[in-house]
Amino acid sequence: MLSRTASTLVSAVGRLSVTCDPGAELAPGSIIAANHTSLADPAVVVAALYRLGVTPVVMATAGLWHIPLLGRSLTREGHIPVHRGDRRAAGALDLAERALRQGRLVLIYAEGGLPRRKDAAEAAPGDFRTGLARLAERTGAPVVPVGQAGARRVTSGGAIKQIAGLVTAPLRRPDLHVHVGAPLVLTGDSAVRTARARTAVTSAWRTAAAHLGEPAALAA
């Protein structure tokens, strides 16, 4: 249901396009790592993956489980709440490992939060936390880097601007783009694994942002 709903909503608020690297593969039991820029980008990424025939398990902030109906749907579909700054946070990796071993694909946001910028422009992914590297080490799962751009054109900035952006998006129809990179197997210590993952996601983001003519990607 989450993937179908995301596809419907994204189609209503913008124009989504999707590209893939040669050799890109979304094999069962893969970790999908995406950049996180906006409250809207999880829906954008899930909608893009749905076009490619994939319905991932999403690791998302636990606060979403407090929303009536949505929380029950997330639980029913096996999505994983992440309790940031809480001793329960480690349990999210246990659930993700179980999902991967069952052959499901797990979508993770390794930056662990949203940028604090107020503008709608694109920027390269921030520092990655170690959860992605630890999950890859525990499972040996390949990591598929995904870059998305344009979600900040839907929602960004403070609360009032977020609401205004969402309300006006169906009229503005901003362009959105998601690029799927080729999978990689992370090796080395935690720092090396994390750096390699961030480099791959940054490359996928650059491709997506350049597709939209974003200055940050073109300058890079």
PDB file of N, CA and C in Angstrom, residues 37-114:
ATOM      1  N   THR A  37      16.962  14.800   1.663  1.00  0.00           N
ATOM      2  CA  THR A  37      17.003  16.256   1.575  1.00  0.00           C
ATOM      3  C   THR A  37      15.710  16.929   2.000  1.00  0.00           C
ATOM      4  N   SER A  38      14.605  16.183   2.041  1.00  0.00           N
ATOM      5  CA  SER A  38      13.293  16.787   2.223  1.00  0.00           C
ATOM      6  C   SER A  38      12.331  15.779   2.834  1.00  0.00           C
ATOM      7  N   LEU A  39      11.279  16.295   3.466  1.00  0.00           N
ATOM      8  CA  LEU A  39      10.230  15.401   3.954  1.00  0.00           C
ATOM      9  C   LEU A  39       9.554  14.656   2.807  1.00  0.00           C
ATOM     10  N   ALA A  40       9.673  15.201   1.597  1.00  0.00           N
ATOM     11  CA  ALA A  40       9.002  14.600   0.445  1.00  0.00           C
ATOM     12  C   ALA A  40       9.815  13.494  -0.211  1.00  0.00           C
ATOM     13  N   ASP A  41      11.136  13.451   0.025  1.00  0.00           N
ATOM     14  CA  ASP A  41      11.931  12.543  -0.805  1.00  0.00           C
ATOM     15  C   ASP A  41      11.717  11.055  -0.533  1.00  0.00           C
ATOM     16  N   PRO A  42      11.320  10.602   0.685  1.00  0.00           N
ATOM     17  CA  PRO A  42      11.010   9.178   0.800  1.00  0.00           C
ATOM     18  C   PRO A  42       9.896   8.737  -0.156  1.00  0.00           C
ATOM     19  N   ALA A  43       8.861   9.572  -0.293  1.00  0.00           N
ATOM     20  CA  ALA A  43       7.782   9.236  -1.224  1.00  0.00           C
ATOM     21  C   ALA A  43       8.299   9.214  -2.655  1.00  0.00           C
ATOM     22  N   VAL A  44       9.179  10.165  -2.996  1.00  0.00           N
ATOM     23  CA  VAL A  44       9.732  10.230  -4.353  1.00  0.00           C
ATOM     24  C   VAL A  44      10.540   8.973  -4.654  1.00  0.00           C
ATOM     25  N   VAL A  45      11.401   8.577  -3.722  1.00  0.00           N
ATOM     26  CA  VAL A  45      12.238   7.395  -3.945  1.00  0.00           C
ATOM     27  C   VAL A  45      11.389   6.125  -4.003  1.00  0.00           C
ATOM     28  N   VAL A  46      10.443   5.991  -3.087  1.00  0.00           N
ATOM     29  CA  VAL A  46       9.581   4.800  -3.088  1.00  0.00           C
ATOM     30  C   VAL A  46       8.764   4.728  -4.376  1.00  0.00           C
ATOM     31  N   ALA A  47       8.274   5.871  -4.862  1.00  0.00           N
ATOM     32  CA  ALA A  47       7.516   5.888  -6.124  1.00  0.00           C
ATOM     33  C   ALA A  47       8.400   5.480  -7.293  1.00  0.00           C
ATOM     34  N   ALA A  48       9.653   5.946  -7.306  1.00  0.00           N
ATOM     35  CA  ALA A  48      10.575   5.570  -8.380  1.00  0.00           C
ATOM     36  C   ALA A  48      10.871   4.074  -8.345  1.00  0.00           C
ATOM     37  N   LEU A  49      11.088   3.540  -7.156  1.00  0.00           N
ATOM     38  CA  LEU A  49      11.356   2.107  -7.043  1.00  0.00           C
ATOM     39  C   LEU A  49      10.138   1.286  -7.456  1.00  0.00           C
ATOM     40  N   TYR A  50       8.959   1.801  -7.147  1.00  0.00           N
ATOM     41  CA  TYR A  50       7.730   1.110  -7.548  1.00  0.00           C
ATOM     42  C   TYR A  50       7.646   0.998  -9.073  1.00  0.00           C
ATOM     43  N   ARG A  51       8.083   2.038  -9.766  1.00  0.00           N
ATOM     44  CA  ARG A  51       8.120   1.979 -11.237  1.00  0.00           C
ATOM     45  C   ARG A  51       9.044   0.869 -11.715  1.00  0.00           C
ATOM     46  N   LEU A  52      10.088   0.610 -10.932  1.00  0.00           N
ATOM     47  CA  LEU A  52      11.065  -0.410 -11.302  1.00  0.00           C
ATOM     48  C   LEU A  52      10.684  -1.783 -10.773  1.00  0.00           C
ATOM     49  N   GLY A  53       9.492  -1.885 -10.196  1.00  0.00           N
ATOM     50  CA  GLY A  53       8.995  -3.175  -9.724  1.00  0.00           C
ATOM     51  C   GLY A  53       9.467  -3.580  -8.347  1.00  0.00           C
ATOM     52  N   VAL A  54       9.905  -2.608  -7.545  1.00  0.00           N
ATOM     53  CA  VAL A  54      10.448  -2.898  -6.217  1.00  0.00           C
ATOM     54  C   VAL A  54       9.603  -2.218  -5.144  1.00  0.00           C
ATOM     55  N   THR A  55       9.265  -2.967  -4.092  1.00  0.00           N
ATOM     56  CA  THR A  55       8.545  -2.409  -2.942  1.00  0.00           C
ATOM     57  C   THR A  55       9.402  -2.676  -1.701  1.00  0.00           C
ATOM     58  N   PRO A  56      10.262  -1.718  -1.320  1.00  0.00           N
ATOM     59  CA  PRO A  56      11.222  -1.976  -0.248  1.00  0.00           C
ATOM     60  C   PRO A  56      10.618  -1.867   1.139  1.00  0.00           C
ATOM     61  N   VAL A  57      11.329  -2.444   2.089  1.00  0.00           N
ATOM     62  CA  VAL A  57      11.111  -2.155   3.498  1.00  0.00           C
ATOM     63  C   VAL A  57      11.837  -0.838   3.776  1.00  0.00           C
ATOM     64  N   VAL A  58      11.159   0.112   4.395  1.00  0.00           N
ATOM     65  CA  VAL A  58      11.739   1.433   4.635  1.00  0.00           C
ATOM     66  C   VAL A  58      12.103   1.583   6.109  1.00  0.00           C
ATOM     67  N   MET A  59      13.332   2.013   6.365  1.00  0.00           N
ATOM     68  CA  MET A  59      13.746   2.390   7.716  1.00  0.00           C
ATOM     69  C   MET A  59      13.439   3.874   7.866  1.00  0.00           C
ATOM     70  N   ALA A  60      12.535   4.214   8.778  1.00  0.00           N
ATOM     71  CA  ALA A  60      12.049   5.590   8.886  1.00  0.00           C
ATOM     72  C   ALA A  60      11.940   6.007  10.348  1.00  0.00           C
ATOM     73  N   THR A  61      11.893   7.313  10.563  1.00  0.00           N
ATOM     74  CA  THR A  61      11.785   7.831  11.922  1.00  0.00           C
ATOM     75  C   THR A  61      10.564   7.271  12.642  1.00  0.00           C
ATOM     76  N   ALA A  62      10.777   6.885  13.883  1.00  0.00           N
ATOM     77  CA  ALA A  62       9.725   6.206  14.641  1.00  0.00           C
ATOM     78  C   ALA A  62       8.495   7.077  14.859  1.00  0.00           C
ATOM     79  N   GLY A  63       8.651   8.397  14.733  1.00  0.00           N
ATOM     80  CA  GLY A  63       7.511   9.286  14.930  1.00  0.00           C
ATOM     81  C   GLY A  63       6.370   9.017  13.972  1.00  0.00           C
ATOM     82  N   LEU A  64       6.672   8.469  12.798  1.00  0.00           N
ATOM     83  CA  LEU A  64       5.613   8.187  11.824  1.00  0.00           C
ATOM     84  C   LEU A  64       4.650   7.117  12.328  1.00  0.00           C
ATOM     85  N   TRP A  65       5.127   6.264  13.235  1.00  0.00           N
ATOM     86  CA  TRP A  65       4.274   5.186  13.760  1.00  0.00           C
ATOM     87  C   TRP A  65       3.229   5.729  14.731  1.00  0.00           C
ATOM     88  N   HIS A  66       3.370   6.992  15.129  1.00  0.00           N
ATOM     89  CA  HIS A  66       2.389   7.600  16.028  1.00  0.00           C
ATOM     90  C   HIS A  66       1.209   8.211  15.281  1.00  0.00           C
ATOM     91  N   ILE A  67       1.286   8.242  13.951  1.00  0.00           N
ATOM     92  CA  ILE A  67       0.214   8.820  13.145  1.00  0.00           C
ATOM     93  C   ILE A  67      -0.869   7.755  12.938  1.00  0.00           C
ATOM     94  N   PRO A  68      -2.112   8.038  13.321  1.00  0.00           N
ATOM     95  CA  PRO A  68      -3.189   7.051  13.159  1.00  0.00           C
ATOM     96  C   PRO A  68      -3.285   6.547  11.720  1.00  0.00           C
ATOM     97  N   LEU A  69      -3.619   5.307  11.575  1.00  0.00           N
ATOM     98  CA  LEU A  69      -3.755   4.614  10.287  1.00  0.00           C
ATOM     99  C   LEU A  69      -2.393   4.385   9.640  1.00  0.00           C
ATOM    100  N   LEU A  70      -1.589   5.451   9.476  1.00  0.00           N
ATOM    101  CA  LEU A  70      -0.280   5.283   8.848  1.00  0.00           C
ATOM    102  C   LEU A  70       0.588   4.339   9.680  1.00  0.00           C
ATOM    103  N   GLY A  71       0.610   4.540  10.983  1.00  0.00           N
ATOM    104  CA  GLY A  71       1.429   3.691  11.834  1.00  0.00           C
ATOM    105  C   GLY A  71       1.059   2.225  11.724  1.00  0.00           C
ATOM    106  N   ARG A  72      -0.227   1.938  11.712  1.00  0.00           N
ATOM    107  CA  ARG A  72      -0.666   0.546  11.594  1.00  0.00           C
ATOM    108  C   ARG A  72      -0.295  -0.034  10.229  1.00  0.00           C
ATOM    109  N   SER A  73      -0.413   0.780   9.191  1.00  0.00           N
ATOM    110  CA  SER A  73      -0.051   0.316   7.853  1.00  0.00           C
ATOM    111  C   SER A  73       1.443   0.019   7.761  1.00  0.00           C
ATOM    112  N   LEU A  74       2.261   0.894   8.355  1.00  0.00           N
ATOM    113  CA  LEU A  74       3.703   0.681   8.327  1.00  0.00           C
ATOM    114  C   LEU A  74       4.078  -0.606   9.043  1.00  0.00           C
ATOM    115  N   THR A  75       3.448  -0.853  10.174  1.00  0.00           N
ATOM    116  CA  THR A  75       3.719  -2.083  10.919  1.00  0.00           C
ATOM    117  C   THR A  75       3.277  -3.304  10.127  1.00  0.00           C
ATOM    118  N   ARG A  76       2.092  -3.235   9.557  1.00  0.00           N
ATOM    119  CA  ARG A  76       1.548  -4.372   8.810  1.00  0.00           C
ATOM    120  C   ARG A  76       2.434  -4.741   7.619  1.00  0.00           C
ATOM    121  N   GLU A  77       3.048  -3.739   6.992  1.00  0.00           N
ATOM    122  CA  GLU A  77       3.861  -3.994   5.796  1.00  0.00           C
ATOM    123  C   GLU A  77       5.324  -4.265   6.122  1.00  0.00           C
ATOM    124  N   GLY A  78       5.661  -4.269   7.418  1.00  0.00           N
ATOM    125  CA  GLY A  78       7.013  -4.654   7.815  1.00  0.00           C
ATOM    126  C   GLY A  78       8.053  -3.560   7.767  1.00  0.00           C
ATOM    127  N   HIS A  79       7.628  -2.304   7.685  1.00  0.00           N
ATOM    128  CA  HIS A  79       8.604  -1.218   7.689  1.00  0.00           C
ATOM    129  C   HIS A  79       9.198  -1.059   9.082  1.00  0.00           C
ATOM    130  N   ILE A  80      10.344  -0.408   9.175  1.00  0.00           N
ATOM    131  CA  ILE A  80      11.154  -0.451  10.387  1.00  0.00           C
ATOM    132  C   ILE A  80      11.269   0.921  11.037  1.00  0.00           C
ATOM    133  N   PRO A  81      10.760   1.079  12.282  1.00  0.00           N
ATOM    134  CA  PRO A  81      10.902   2.355  12.983  1.00  0.00           C
ATOM    135  C   PRO A  81      12.310   2.529  13.533  1.00  0.00           C
ATOM    136  N   VAL A  82      12.855   3.718  13.356  1.00  0.00           N
ATOM    137  CA  VAL A  82      14.189   4.021  13.873  1.00  0.00           C
ATOM    138  C   VAL A  82      14.036   5.019  15.021  1.00  0.00           C
ATOM    139  N   HIS A  83      14.411   4.601  16.217  1.00  0.00           N
ATOM    140  CA  HIS A  83      14.324   5.447  17.414  1.00  0.00           C
ATOM    141  C   HIS A  83      15.676   6.132  17.594  1.00  0.00           C
ATOM    142  N   ARG A  84      15.833   7.285  16.980  1.00  0.00           N
ATOM    143  CA  ARG A  84      17.121   7.977  17.043  1.00  0.00           C
ATOM    144  C   ARG A  84      17.399   8.471  18.457  1.00  0.00           C
ATOM    145  N   GLY A  85      18.673   8.332  18.873  1.00  0.00           N
ATOM    146  CA  GLY A  85      19.061   8.792  20.189  1.00  0.00           C
ATOM    147  C   GLY A  85      18.457   7.992  21.315  1.00  0.00           C
ATOM    148  N   ASP A  86      18.082   6.758  21.040  1.00  0.00           N
ATOM    149  CA  ASP A  86      17.392   5.897  22.004  1.00  0.00           C
ATOM    150  C   ASP A  86      18.093   4.543  21.998  1.00  0.00           C
ATOM    151  N   ARG A  87      18.087   3.862  23.132  1.00  0.00           N
ATOM    152  CA  ARG A  87      18.741   2.559  23.192  1.00  0.00           C
ATOM    153  C   ARG A  87      18.065   1.534  22.292  1.00  0.00           C
ATOM    154  N   ARG A  88      16.837   1.845  21.865  1.00  0.00           N
ATOM    155  CA  ARG A  88      16.137   0.947  20.941  1.00  0.00           C
ATOM    156  C   ARG A  88      16.624   1.079  19.512  1.00  0.00           C
ATOM    157  N   ALA A  89      17.493   2.058  19.234  1.00  0.00           N
ATOM    158  CA  ALA A  89      17.942   2.303  17.862  1.00  0.00           C
ATOM    159  C   ALA A  89      18.639   1.080  17.270  1.00  0.00           C
ATOM    160  N   ALA A  90      19.415   0.363  18.097  1.00  0.00           N
ATOM    161  CA  ALA A  90      20.128  -0.810  17.591  1.00  0.00           C
ATOM    162  C   ALA A  90      19.175  -1.892  17.112  1.00  0.00           C
ATOM    163  N   GLY A  91      17.976  -1.930  17.683  1.00  0.00           N
ATOM    164  CA  GLY A  91      17.003  -2.927  17.259  1.00  0.00           C
ATOM    165  C   GLY A  91      16.563  -2.773  15.823  1.00  0.00           C
ATOM    166  N   ALA A  92      16.667  -1.551  15.289  1.00  0.00           N
ATOM    167  CA  ALA A  92      16.286  -1.329  13.894  1.00  0.00           C
ATOM    168  C   ALA A  92      17.197  -2.118  12.960  1.00  0.00           C
ATOM    169  N   LEU A  93      18.486  -2.195  13.300  1.00  0.00           N
ATOM    170  CA  LEU A  93      19.411  -2.969  12.471  1.00  0.00           C
ATOM    171  C   LEU A  93      19.094  -4.457  12.533  1.00  0.00           C
ATOM    172  N   ASP A  94      18.659  -4.940  13.695  1.00  0.00           N
ATOM    173  CA  ASP A  94      18.267  -6.353  13.805  1.00  0.00           C
ATOM    174  C   ASP A  94      17.082  -6.652  12.887  1.00  0.00           C
ATOM    175  N   LEU A  95      16.099  -5.762  12.884  1.00  0.00           N
ATOM    176  CA  LEU A  95      14.930  -5.954  12.023  1.00  0.00           C
ATOM    177  C   LEU A  95      15.317  -5.855  10.552  1.00  0.00           C
ATOM    178  N   ALA A  96      16.223  -4.924  10.224  1.00  0.00           N
ATOM    179  CA  ALA A  96      16.669  -4.782   8.838  1.00  0.00           C
ATOM    180  C   ALA A  96      17.425  -6.027   8.390  1.00  0.00           C
ATOM    181  N   GLU A  97      18.263  -6.563   9.266  1.00  0.00           N
ATOM    182  CA  GLU A  97      19.001  -7.784   8.932  1.00  0.00           C
ATOM    183  C   GLU A  97      18.029  -8.931   8.653  1.00  0.00           C
ATOM    184  N   ARG A  98      17.000  -9.056   9.482  1.00  0.00           N
ATOM    185  CA  ARG A  98      16.015 -10.116   9.281  1.00  0.00           C
ATOM    186  C   ARG A  98      15.314  -9.960   7.931  1.00  0.00           C
ATOM    187  N   ALA A  99      14.930  -8.715   7.587  1.00  0.00           N
ATOM    188  CA  ALA A  99      14.251  -8.470   6.313  1.00  0.00           C
ATOM    189  C   ALA A  99      15.150  -8.822   5.134  1.00  0.00           C
ATOM    190  N   LEU A 100      16.429  -8.465   5.215  1.00  0.00           N
ATOM    191  CA  LEU A 100      17.371  -8.779   4.134  1.00  0.00           C
ATOM    192  C   LEU A 100      17.521 -10.285   3.968  1.00  0.00           C
ATOM    193  N   ARG A 101      17.614 -10.985   5.067  1.00  0.00           N
ATOM    194  CA  ARG A 101      17.789 -12.445   4.987  1.00  0.00           C
ATOM    195  C   ARG A 101      16.529 -13.127   4.463  1.00  0.00           C
ATOM    196  N   GLN A 102      15.398 -12.433   4.546  1.00  0.00           N
ATOM    197  CA  GLN A 102      14.157 -12.949   3.964  1.00  0.00           C
ATOM    198  C   GLN A 102      14.037 -12.604   2.481  1.00  0.00           C
ATOM    199  N   GLY A 103      15.033 -11.910   1.955  1.00  0.00           N
ATOM    200  CA  GLY A 103      15.030 -11.576   0.541  1.00  0.00           C
ATOM    201  C   GLY A 103      14.370 -10.256   0.205  1.00  0.00           C
ATOM    202  N   ARG A 104      14.017  -9.472   1.214  1.00  0.00           N
ATOM    203  CA  ARG A 104      13.423  -8.167   0.949  1.00  0.00           C
ATOM    204  C   ARG A 104      14.521  -7.129   0.733  1.00  0.00           C
ATOM    205  N   LEU A 105      14.181  -6.020   0.106  1.00  0.00           N
ATOM    206  CA  LEU A 105      15.105  -4.918  -0.064  1.00  0.00           C
ATOM    207  C   LEU A 105      14.823  -3.885   1.011  1.00  0.00           C
ATOM    208  N   VAL A 106      15.864  -3.332   1.586  1.00  0.00           N
ATOM    209  CA  VAL A 106      15.724  -2.385   2.691  1.00  0.00           C
ATOM    210  C   VAL A 106      16.251  -1.016   2.252  1.00  0.00           C
ATOM    211  N   LEU A 107      15.398  -0.002   2.394  1.00  0.00           N
ATOM    212  CA  LEU A 107      15.775   1.376   2.065  1.00  0.00           C
ATOM    213  C   LEU A 107      16.223   2.083   3.334  1.00  0.00           C
ATOM    214  N   ILE A 108      17.458   2.625   3.304  1.00  0.00           N
ATOM    215  CA  ILE A 108      18.018   3.282   4.470  1.00  0.00           C
ATOM    216  C   ILE A 108      18.524   4.672   4.091  1.00  0.00           C
ATOM    217  N   TYR A 109      18.362   5.609   5.020  1.00  0.00           N
ATOM    218  CA  TYR A 109      18.886   6.966   4.851  1.00  0.00           C
ATOM    219  C   TYR A 109      20.054   7.126   5.807  1.00  0.00           C
ATOM    220  N   ALA A 110      21.270   6.981   5.268  1.00  0.00           N
ATOM    221  CA  ALA A 110      22.455   6.904   6.122  1.00  0.00           C
ATOM    222  C   ALA A 110      22.834   8.239   6.744  1.00  0.00           C
ATOM    223  N   GLU A 111      22.313   9.349   6.206  1.00  0.00           N
ATOM    224  CA  GLU A 111      22.609  10.651   6.807  1.00  0.00           C
ATOM    225  C   GLU A 111      21.907  10.803   8.161  1.00  0.00           C
ATOM    226  N   GLY A 112      20.841  10.063   8.355  1.00  0.00           N
ATOM    227  CA  GLY A 112      20.180  10.044   9.648  1.00  0.00           C
ATOM    228  C   GLY A 112      19.308  11.238   9.954  1.00  0.00           C
ATOM    229  N   GLY A 113      19.145  12.160   9.028  1.00  0.00           N
ATOM    230  CA  GLY A 113      18.308  13.333   9.289  1.00  0.00           C
ATOM    231  C   GLY A 113      18.330  14.279   8.104  1.00  0.00           C
ATOM    232  N   LEU A 114      17.545  15.333   8.213  1.00  0.00           N
ATOM    233  CA  LEU A 114      17.418  16.302   7.130  1.00  0.00           C
ATOM    234  C   LEU A 114      18.420  17.445   7.281  1.00  0.00           C
TER     235      LEU A 114
END
